Short mmCIF file of C-alpha atoms in Angstrom, two decimals:
data_model
loop_
_atom_site.label_atom_id
_atom_site.label_comp_id
_atom_site.label_asym_id
_atom_site.label_seq_id
_atom_site.Cartn_x
_atom_site.Cartn_y
_atom_site.Cartn_z
CA UNK A 31 150.71 80.48 24.70
CA UNK A 32 149.54 77.18 26.10
CA UNK A 33 147.99 79.27 28.81
CA UNK A 34 145.29 80.21 26.30
CA UNK A 35 143.84 76.75 26.87
CA UNK A 36 143.91 76.90 30.59
CA UNK A 37 143.33 80.54 31.36
CA UNK A 38 139.80 81.00 32.40
CA UNK A 39 138.01 83.34 34.66
CA UNK A 40 134.45 84.06 35.64
CA UNK A 41 133.22 87.16 37.28
CA UNK A 42 131.85 85.22 40.13
CA UNK A 43 132.22 86.56 43.58
CA UNK A 44 129.34 84.27 44.41
CA UNK A 45 131.40 81.29 43.32
CA UNK A 46 134.24 82.22 45.60
CA UNK A 47 131.85 82.69 48.48
CA UNK A 48 129.81 79.59 47.81
CA UNK A 49 131.72 77.26 50.07
CA UNK A 50 131.32 78.45 53.59
CA UNK A 51 132.17 76.60 56.78
CA UNK A 52 129.23 74.84 58.37
CA UNK A 53 130.32 75.69 61.87
CA UNK A 54 132.70 78.59 62.01
CA UNK A 55 132.98 78.46 65.78
CA UNK A 56 134.20 74.95 66.53
CA UNK A 57 135.72 73.76 63.27
CA UNK A 58 138.81 75.10 61.63
CA UNK A 59 137.69 77.00 58.55
CA UNK A 60 138.19 74.76 55.52
CA UNK A 61 139.79 76.48 52.60
CA UNK A 62 137.53 77.07 49.64
CA UNK A 63 138.44 75.42 46.36
CA UNK A 64 139.45 78.81 45.07
CA UNK A 65 141.79 79.40 48.00
CA UNK A 66 143.29 75.94 47.62
CA UNK A 67 143.97 76.49 43.93
CA UNK A 68 145.56 79.86 44.66
CA UNK A 69 147.72 78.05 47.17
CA UNK A 70 148.70 75.49 44.51
CA UNK A 71 149.56 78.34 42.21
CA UNK A 72 151.84 79.79 44.87
CA UNK A 73 153.68 76.49 45.22
CA UNK A 74 151.76 74.49 47.82
CA UNK A 75 151.33 71.51 45.52
CA UNK A 76 149.82 69.28 48.22
CA UNK A 77 146.68 71.41 48.06
CA UNK A 78 146.01 69.90 44.63
CA UNK A 79 145.62 66.54 46.36
CA UNK A 80 142.85 68.01 48.49
CA UNK A 81 141.16 69.45 45.41
CA UNK A 82 141.41 66.05 43.77
CA UNK A 83 139.75 64.41 46.78
CA UNK A 84 136.93 66.92 46.67
CA UNK A 85 136.22 66.77 42.97
CA UNK A 86 137.52 63.65 41.27
CA UNK A 87 134.39 61.58 41.92
CA UNK A 88 131.94 64.13 40.62
CA UNK A 89 134.10 65.05 37.64
CA UNK A 90 134.55 61.39 36.80
CA UNK A 91 130.80 60.76 37.09
CA UNK A 92 130.09 63.67 34.78
CA UNK A 93 132.60 62.43 32.22
CA UNK A 94 131.32 58.85 32.36
CA UNK A 95 127.84 60.14 31.58
CA UNK A 96 129.20 62.43 28.90
CA UNK A 97 131.37 59.90 27.11
CA UNK A 98 129.72 56.61 28.12
CA UNK A 99 133.23 55.22 28.54
CA UNK A 100 134.89 54.71 31.93
CA UNK A 101 138.40 54.35 30.54
CA UNK A 102 138.11 57.53 28.53
CA UNK A 103 136.61 59.33 31.52
CA UNK A 104 139.53 58.27 33.72
CA UNK A 105 142.05 59.40 31.12
CA UNK A 106 140.34 62.78 30.90
CA UNK A 107 140.18 63.24 34.68
CA UNK A 108 143.86 62.44 34.88
CA UNK A 109 144.69 64.86 32.10
CA UNK A 110 142.63 67.59 33.77
CA UNK A 111 144.50 67.35 37.06
CA UNK A 112 147.85 67.00 35.31
CA UNK A 113 147.13 70.21 33.44
CA UNK A 114 146.11 71.93 36.65
CA UNK A 115 149.50 70.99 38.06
CA UNK A 116 151.41 71.92 34.97
CA UNK A 117 149.62 75.17 34.16
CA UNK A 118 148.78 76.23 37.70
CA UNK A 119 150.23 79.68 37.07
CA UNK A 120 147.37 80.38 34.63
CA UNK A 121 144.71 80.16 37.34
CA UNK A 122 143.17 83.56 37.82
CA UNK A 123 142.61 85.20 41.15
CA UNK A 124 139.02 86.14 40.47
CA UNK A 125 137.95 82.79 39.12
CA UNK A 126 135.67 80.01 40.18
CA UNK A 127 137.66 76.83 40.57
CA UNK A 128 134.77 74.53 39.64
CA UNK A 129 134.03 76.41 36.44
CA UNK A 130 137.74 76.41 35.57
CA UNK A 131 137.94 72.68 36.19
CA UNK A 132 134.97 71.91 33.95
CA UNK A 133 136.35 74.27 31.34
CA UNK A 134 139.59 72.27 31.36
CA UNK A 135 137.62 69.02 31.27
CA UNK A 136 135.73 70.24 28.25
CA UNK A 137 138.95 71.06 26.39
CA UNK A 138 140.50 67.73 27.35
CA UNK A 139 137.39 65.80 26.30
CA UNK A 140 137.36 67.61 22.96
CA UNK A 141 141.04 66.77 22.41
CA UNK A 142 140.34 63.17 23.31
CA UNK A 143 137.35 62.98 20.98
CA UNK A 144 139.22 64.53 18.07
CA UNK A 145 142.10 62.15 18.48
CA UNK A 146 139.89 59.11 18.90
CA UNK A 147 138.02 60.02 15.74
CA UNK A 148 141.22 60.55 13.79
CA UNK A 149 143.01 57.37 14.75
CA UNK A 150 142.02 53.74 14.40
CA UNK A 151 142.03 51.94 17.70
CA UNK A 152 141.87 48.40 18.91
CA UNK A 153 138.72 48.11 20.94
CA UNK A 154 138.78 46.29 24.21
CA UNK A 155 135.90 43.81 23.89
CA UNK A 156 135.20 44.17 27.57
CA UNK A 157 134.67 47.88 27.20
CA UNK A 158 132.32 47.66 24.24
CA UNK A 159 129.26 46.99 26.30
CA UNK A 160 129.99 50.07 28.40
CA UNK A 161 130.49 52.49 25.55
CA UNK A 162 127.89 54.98 24.44
CA UNK A 163 126.16 53.62 21.38
CA UNK A 164 126.35 56.34 18.77
CA UNK A 165 124.35 54.59 16.09
CA UNK A 166 120.74 55.71 15.82
CA UNK A 167 118.34 53.31 17.42
CA UNK A 168 121.00 50.62 17.65
CA UNK A 169 119.86 49.70 21.11
CA UNK A 170 116.16 49.39 20.32
CA UNK A 171 116.37 45.67 20.85
CA UNK A 172 118.22 45.98 24.10
CA UNK A 173 115.55 47.95 25.88
CA UNK A 174 115.47 47.35 29.56
CA UNK A 175 112.66 47.95 32.00
CA UNK A 176 115.15 49.55 34.32
CA UNK A 177 114.58 53.30 34.19
CA UNK A 178 118.23 54.01 34.82
CA UNK A 179 119.25 51.91 31.84
CA UNK A 180 116.55 53.55 29.74
CA UNK A 181 117.75 56.96 30.81
CA UNK A 182 121.32 55.99 29.95
CA UNK A 183 120.12 54.95 26.49
CA UNK A 184 118.15 58.15 26.11
CA UNK A 185 121.21 60.15 27.08
CA UNK A 186 123.29 58.36 24.47
CA UNK A 187 120.81 59.41 21.80
CA UNK A 188 121.25 63.09 22.46
CA UNK A 189 123.50 65.17 20.31
CA UNK A 190 126.88 65.36 22.15
CA UNK A 191 126.59 69.13 22.57
CA UNK A 192 123.10 68.78 24.06
CA UNK A 193 124.28 66.00 26.34
CA UNK A 194 127.17 68.18 27.50
CA UNK A 195 125.05 71.20 28.38
CA UNK A 196 122.36 69.13 30.03
CA UNK A 197 124.87 67.33 32.24
CA UNK A 198 126.67 70.57 33.09
CA UNK A 199 123.37 72.17 34.05
CA UNK A 200 122.75 69.33 36.55
CA UNK A 201 125.98 70.00 38.42
CA UNK A 202 124.83 71.73 41.56
CA UNK A 203 128.07 73.63 42.01
CA UNK A 204 127.62 75.42 38.69
CA UNK A 205 125.19 78.27 38.12
CA UNK A 206 123.87 78.94 34.61
CA UNK A 207 126.26 81.87 34.41
CA UNK A 208 129.17 79.52 35.11
CA UNK A 209 127.86 76.86 32.73
CA UNK A 210 127.74 79.62 30.13
CA UNK A 211 131.35 80.54 30.90
CA UNK A 212 132.40 76.91 30.58
CA UNK A 213 130.67 76.69 27.21
CA UNK A 214 131.73 80.16 26.13
CA UNK A 215 128.21 81.36 25.40
CA UNK A 216 125.73 83.69 27.07
CA UNK A 217 123.84 82.63 30.19
CA UNK A 218 120.55 83.02 28.33
CA UNK A 219 121.72 80.80 25.50
CA UNK A 220 122.98 78.20 27.98
CA UNK A 221 119.63 78.17 29.74
CA UNK A 222 117.63 77.82 26.52
CA UNK A 223 119.92 75.07 25.21
CA UNK A 224 119.75 73.18 28.50
CA UNK A 225 115.94 73.34 28.48
CA UNK A 226 115.79 72.16 24.90
CA UNK A 227 118.18 69.30 25.65
CA UNK A 228 116.06 68.29 28.62
CA UNK A 229 112.96 68.22 26.41
CA UNK A 230 114.73 65.98 23.92
CA UNK A 231 115.97 63.68 26.64
CA UNK A 232 112.44 63.44 27.98
CA UNK A 233 111.09 62.53 24.54
CA UNK A 234 113.68 59.76 24.06
CA UNK A 235 113.13 58.53 27.59
CA UNK A 236 109.36 58.30 27.19
CA UNK A 237 109.71 56.59 23.86
CA UNK A 238 112.05 53.97 25.32
CA UNK A 239 109.74 53.47 28.28
CA UNK A 240 106.81 52.82 25.96
CA UNK A 241 108.87 50.31 23.97
CA UNK A 242 109.95 48.55 27.13
CA UNK A 243 106.39 47.95 28.20
CA UNK A 244 105.31 44.33 27.72
CA UNK B 37 101.89 83.69 32.48
CA UNK B 38 100.57 81.67 29.56
CA UNK B 39 101.32 77.97 28.98
CA UNK B 40 104.48 78.65 26.95
CA UNK B 41 105.91 80.87 29.67
CA UNK B 42 104.98 78.35 32.33
CA UNK B 43 106.76 75.55 30.43
CA UNK B 44 109.80 77.74 30.03
CA UNK B 45 110.14 77.97 33.80
CA UNK B 46 109.37 74.34 34.59
CA UNK B 47 112.98 73.06 34.94
CA UNK B 48 113.78 75.79 37.48
CA UNK B 49 110.43 75.18 39.17
CA UNK B 50 111.23 71.48 39.52
CA UNK B 51 114.64 72.34 40.94
CA UNK B 52 113.04 74.83 43.34
CA UNK B 53 115.15 77.65 42.01
CA UNK B 54 112.39 80.20 41.39
CA UNK B 55 111.28 83.14 43.47
CA UNK B 56 108.39 82.30 45.77
CA UNK B 57 105.91 84.46 43.84
CA UNK B 58 106.71 82.90 40.47
CA UNK B 59 106.63 79.40 41.94
CA UNK B 60 103.20 80.05 43.49
CA UNK B 61 101.86 81.29 40.16
CA UNK B 62 103.12 78.17 38.40
CA UNK B 63 101.61 75.97 41.07
CA UNK B 64 98.22 77.61 40.58
CA UNK B 65 98.49 77.24 36.81
CA UNK B 66 99.42 73.56 37.03
CA UNK B 67 96.39 72.87 39.21
CA UNK B 68 94.10 73.97 36.42
CA UNK B 69 95.99 73.04 33.22
CA UNK B 70 96.26 69.39 32.29
CA UNK B 71 98.69 69.93 29.38
CA UNK B 72 101.18 71.84 31.52
CA UNK B 73 100.76 69.32 34.32
CA UNK B 74 101.68 66.53 31.91
CA UNK B 75 104.72 68.54 30.83
CA UNK B 76 105.68 69.06 34.45
CA UNK B 77 105.26 65.39 35.38
CA UNK B 78 107.27 64.03 32.44
CA UNK B 79 110.09 66.54 32.86
CA UNK B 80 110.15 65.89 36.56
CA UNK B 81 110.36 62.11 36.05
CA UNK B 82 113.16 62.57 33.51
CA UNK B 83 115.19 64.80 35.79
CA UNK B 84 114.63 62.42 38.67
CA UNK B 85 115.94 59.51 36.58
CA UNK B 86 118.86 61.61 35.37
CA UNK B 87 119.87 62.63 38.87
CA UNK B 88 119.42 59.06 40.09
CA UNK B 89 122.10 57.76 37.74
CA UNK B 90 124.60 55.97 39.97
CA UNK B 91 127.78 57.88 40.68
CA UNK B 92 130.72 56.01 39.23
CA UNK B 93 133.90 55.54 41.26
CA UNK B 94 137.19 56.14 39.50
CA UNK B 95 140.01 53.68 39.89
CA UNK B 96 142.48 54.21 42.78
CA UNK B 97 145.15 54.39 40.08
CA UNK B 98 144.08 57.98 39.39
CA UNK B 99 144.89 59.09 42.94
CA UNK B 100 148.19 57.22 42.94
CA UNK B 101 149.22 58.79 39.66
CA UNK B 102 148.37 62.30 40.76
CA UNK B 103 150.12 61.97 44.10
CA UNK B 104 153.21 60.59 42.36
CA UNK B 105 153.13 63.52 39.95
CA UNK B 106 152.86 66.00 42.79
CA UNK B 107 155.78 64.39 44.61
CA UNK B 108 157.87 64.41 41.48
CA UNK B 109 157.04 68.05 40.80
CA UNK B 110 157.97 68.96 44.37
CA UNK B 111 161.28 67.12 44.09
CA UNK B 112 162.04 68.80 40.81
CA UNK B 113 161.20 72.23 42.24
CA UNK B 114 163.34 71.58 45.30
CA UNK B 115 166.23 70.49 43.14
CA UNK B 116 165.77 73.53 40.92
CA UNK B 117 165.36 71.28 37.91
CA UNK B 118 162.02 72.64 36.88
CA UNK B 119 160.39 76.01 36.59
CA UNK B 120 157.12 76.42 38.52
CA UNK B 121 154.99 75.88 35.45
CA UNK B 122 157.10 72.89 34.51
CA UNK B 123 156.27 69.59 33.13
CA UNK B 124 154.55 67.02 35.29
CA UNK B 125 154.93 63.30 35.19
CA UNK B 126 152.73 60.39 36.06
CA UNK B 127 155.42 58.12 37.40
CA UNK B 128 153.89 55.41 39.43
CA UNK B 129 155.67 54.29 42.57
CA UNK B 130 156.62 50.90 41.17
CA UNK B 131 158.16 52.45 38.11
CA UNK B 132 160.12 54.82 40.32
CA UNK B 133 161.27 51.91 42.39
CA UNK B 134 162.26 49.88 39.34
CA UNK B 135 164.15 52.73 37.73
CA UNK B 136 165.85 53.81 40.92
CA UNK B 137 166.82 50.27 41.87
CA UNK B 138 168.37 49.77 38.45
CA UNK B 139 170.17 53.08 38.56
CA UNK B 140 171.35 52.49 42.12
CA UNK B 141 172.73 49.08 41.15
CA UNK B 142 174.45 50.67 38.19
CA UNK B 143 175.97 53.38 40.35
CA UNK B 144 177.25 50.81 42.85
CA UNK B 145 178.78 48.71 40.09
CA UNK B 146 180.41 51.76 38.61
CA UNK B 147 181.82 52.78 41.97
CA UNK B 148 183.15 49.27 42.52
CA UNK B 149 184.72 49.22 39.10
CA UNK B 150 186.30 52.62 39.54
CA UNK B 151 187.57 51.78 43.00
CA UNK B 152 189.26 48.68 41.59
CA UNK B 153 190.81 50.63 38.74
CA UNK B 154 192.05 53.25 41.14
CA UNK B 155 193.68 50.69 43.39
CA UNK B 156 195.34 48.83 40.52
CA UNK B 157 196.68 51.79 38.63
CA UNK B 158 199.67 53.88 39.67
CA UNK B 159 198.89 57.47 40.65
CA UNK B 160 200.58 58.78 37.55
CA UNK B 161 197.93 61.33 36.65
CA UNK B 162 197.01 64.40 38.57
CA UNK B 163 194.15 63.89 41.00
CA UNK B 164 191.86 66.33 39.20
CA UNK B 165 192.13 64.44 35.88
CA UNK B 166 191.50 61.16 37.58
CA UNK B 167 188.34 62.45 39.28
CA UNK B 168 187.06 63.92 36.05
CA UNK B 169 187.60 60.65 34.21
CA UNK B 170 185.88 58.68 36.95
CA UNK B 171 182.91 61.01 36.89
CA UNK B 172 182.70 60.72 33.11
CA UNK B 173 182.70 56.94 33.30
CA UNK B 174 180.13 57.00 36.05
CA UNK B 175 177.90 59.33 34.04
CA UNK B 176 178.29 57.07 31.06
CA UNK B 177 177.10 54.03 32.99
CA UNK B 178 174.18 55.82 34.61
CA UNK B 179 173.15 57.19 31.24
CA UNK B 180 173.36 53.74 29.65
CA UNK B 181 171.06 52.38 32.29
CA UNK B 182 168.64 55.24 31.75
CA UNK B 183 168.68 54.64 28.01
CA UNK B 184 167.87 51.00 28.55
CA UNK B 185 164.92 51.75 30.85
CA UNK B 186 163.52 54.37 28.51
CA UNK B 187 163.98 52.29 25.39
CA UNK B 188 162.31 49.30 27.00
CA UNK B 189 159.30 51.33 28.05
CA UNK B 190 158.97 52.91 24.65
CA UNK B 191 159.19 49.56 22.95
CA UNK B 192 156.25 48.16 24.86
CA UNK B 193 153.65 48.44 22.18
CA UNK B 194 150.97 47.06 24.42
CA UNK B 195 151.76 49.40 27.27
CA UNK B 196 149.27 51.84 28.69
CA UNK B 197 149.36 55.58 28.00
CA UNK B 198 150.91 56.00 31.44
CA UNK B 199 153.77 53.66 30.67
CA UNK B 200 154.34 55.28 27.30
CA UNK B 201 154.45 58.65 28.99
CA UNK B 202 157.01 57.34 31.46
CA UNK B 203 159.14 56.28 28.53
CA UNK B 204 158.92 59.74 27.00
CA UNK B 205 159.72 61.47 30.26
CA UNK B 206 162.64 59.18 30.98
CA UNK B 207 163.98 59.84 27.50
CA UNK B 208 163.86 63.55 28.20
CA UNK B 209 166.35 63.12 31.04
CA UNK B 210 168.96 61.23 29.04
CA UNK B 211 172.18 63.03 28.29
CA UNK B 212 173.05 60.97 25.22
CA UNK B 213 170.08 59.07 23.90
CA UNK B 214 170.58 56.50 21.19
CA UNK B 215 169.06 56.92 17.74
CA UNK B 216 166.47 54.34 18.70
CA UNK B 217 165.25 56.50 21.53
CA UNK B 218 165.01 59.56 19.28
CA UNK B 219 163.19 57.45 16.69
CA UNK B 220 160.75 56.34 19.33
CA UNK B 221 160.16 59.88 20.48
CA UNK B 222 159.42 60.87 16.91
CA UNK B 223 157.11 57.85 16.51
CA UNK B 224 155.32 58.87 19.69
CA UNK B 225 154.92 62.37 18.33
CA UNK B 226 153.44 61.14 15.08
CA UNK B 227 151.43 58.11 16.15
CA UNK B 228 150.61 58.10 19.83
CA UNK B 229 146.89 58.57 20.52
CA UNK B 230 147.57 60.29 23.86
CA UNK B 231 147.83 64.07 23.74
CA UNK B 232 149.99 64.03 26.87
CA UNK B 233 152.45 61.61 25.31
CA UNK B 234 152.71 63.66 22.13
CA UNK B 235 153.05 66.89 24.07
CA UNK B 236 155.83 65.51 26.22
CA UNK B 237 157.52 64.01 23.17
CA UNK B 238 157.74 67.51 21.64
CA UNK B 239 159.28 68.82 24.82
CA UNK B 240 161.70 65.90 25.05
CA UNK B 241 162.79 66.55 21.47
CA UNK B 242 163.99 70.05 22.36
CA UNK B 243 167.22 68.43 23.48
CA UNK B 244 167.73 67.20 19.91
CA UNK B 245 166.62 70.34 18.11
CA UNK B 246 169.86 70.40 16.13
CA UNK B 247 168.90 67.18 14.38
CA UNK B 248 167.48 67.61 10.88
CA UNK B 249 165.42 64.47 11.36
CA UNK B 250 163.74 65.86 14.47
CA UNK B 251 163.00 69.25 12.91
CA UNK B 252 161.63 67.66 9.76
CA UNK B 253 159.47 65.25 11.74
CA UNK B 254 157.89 68.08 13.72
CA UNK B 255 157.45 70.23 10.63
CA UNK B 256 155.74 67.39 8.74
CA UNK B 257 153.58 66.41 11.71
CA UNK B 258 152.31 69.92 12.38
CA UNK B 259 149.63 70.06 9.64
CA UNK B 260 148.36 66.60 10.62
CA UNK B 261 148.19 67.24 14.33
CA UNK B 262 144.66 67.45 15.72
CA UNK B 263 145.25 68.75 19.23
CA UNK B 264 145.68 72.54 19.45
CA UNK B 265 147.80 72.03 22.56
CA UNK B 266 150.31 69.88 20.67
CA UNK B 267 150.11 72.19 17.65
CA UNK B 268 151.10 75.10 19.88
CA UNK B 269 154.02 73.14 21.30
CA UNK B 270 155.18 72.25 17.77
CA UNK B 271 154.91 75.86 16.62
CA UNK B 272 156.91 76.99 19.65
CA UNK B 273 159.54 74.38 18.86
CA UNK B 274 159.92 75.31 15.20
CA UNK B 275 159.96 79.02 16.01
CA UNK B 276 162.54 78.49 18.75
CA UNK B 277 164.90 76.68 16.37
CA UNK B 278 164.22 79.27 13.64
CA UNK B 279 163.22 76.58 11.17
CA UNK B 280 162.61 78.65 8.05
CA UNK B 281 161.24 75.62 6.21
CA UNK B 282 158.27 75.76 8.56
CA UNK B 283 157.12 79.10 7.12
CA UNK B 284 154.64 77.58 4.61
CA UNK B 285 153.04 75.49 7.35
CA UNK B 286 152.80 78.55 9.61
CA UNK B 287 151.25 80.60 6.80
CA UNK B 288 148.70 77.90 6.12
CA UNK B 289 147.75 77.55 9.77
CA UNK B 290 147.55 81.28 10.39
CA UNK B 291 145.05 81.57 7.53
CA UNK B 292 143.09 78.41 8.25
CA UNK B 293 139.53 78.87 9.42
CA UNK B 294 139.58 75.32 10.79
CA UNK B 295 142.51 75.94 13.10
CA UNK B 296 141.94 76.90 16.71
CA UNK B 297 142.12 80.70 17.15
CA UNK B 298 145.10 80.36 19.51
CA UNK B 299 146.91 78.24 16.95
CA UNK B 300 146.22 80.82 14.23
CA UNK B 301 147.63 83.60 16.40
CA UNK B 302 150.65 81.51 17.39
CA UNK B 303 151.41 80.57 13.79
CA UNK B 304 151.17 84.22 12.72
CA UNK B 305 153.49 85.28 15.52
CA UNK B 306 155.93 82.47 14.75
CA UNK B 307 156.14 83.66 11.16
CA UNK B 308 157.49 86.97 12.36
CA UNK B 309 160.12 85.18 14.45
CA UNK B 310 161.59 83.17 11.59
#
């Protein structure tokens, strides 16, 4: 039953074939993510360590941008890999590992968000400055001339669903078809929503840039 | 293509993901259309800034935790203590060391004590009885030590989610937990903000499924639980123990539009099992 949360498959032969050895003659062929995860499923648990090495940085970066909170992002990454270990038998043979991983991350982030919203928590003062500011225009006075900081602020102003699809669409390992599978919508809808989110981000970004001008 | 169609393709054009013919057409259009060129330039600058966001580095703790979990899972599989889809743990090496050192000391003490008793007492009883009694005493001491470790971890209100999870997992291995430990497991189930902790608390409570307090706590917590994963574990628990008092909660969940579809299905199926 729990498998319903972790079972995930995409009809993506392309995904399985995406990782190809750079030099098939001299180097030993590295296993694809998909092969490694199948190996984990069959009991070679060390292969999960290799998958972690390959993906933890990018997944963490995505989640930091999504949540604006490093601690939360770390908790979610940890939960994702723990669930991979625990529910490894639910990994499907025809799947794309990356899409499955982001699908799990999405579920874990949603769980985390729901719980955080439902429970009072003692905020760590040190973390406050790093958290996404959800209040509208709350950071108007904190505008920075640094484009990266402005972009971060613009990102925080997006609707969470728009932020999610925009960030997923920027992950090079995911095609729109796979982003759509992660989000459980059609590829066309994913593409349109990602474009719309990009337009909104651009509008916020330009507005903040104008305000930051002396 | 008109301006609207051009703009629709701009993100892919910027990412160089269009067919050569389409890209060439857009390039020609941009050369002669100021509005579309402005759209292209602003979107391009935004994407550039977005992709230039610095990549954050996670803490080394993440790697340590995962490797420890993998090792623990491997040990459990080797020992036949866990099914392949079993429950992982995030034991950190220092916690392992602390627990094992304590348990090892306890085992040595128990052996010393038993050896002394054996020497001092006359061999009046049959050897089999004596061995059984010694093993029982040894188990008792080891279990006491385990209870102490678990209880201490659970009592640490300021502990991290990892430490709380260790407490839950250690509790799950106890043969005879004290009421305090069961109370703490129930508190974890009801109050802990970590889904993992709550999920593992449900699984740890299986060992105490015959307790009315435990069944009632899970039954009462089910409607308030937010995580579908934990809800599913609770439904499984209540269905497994055939808790007929859970029927109203199952009915409500199976008909709730707000519940996750998997939870609705599980609640409906659990109703038929009661």
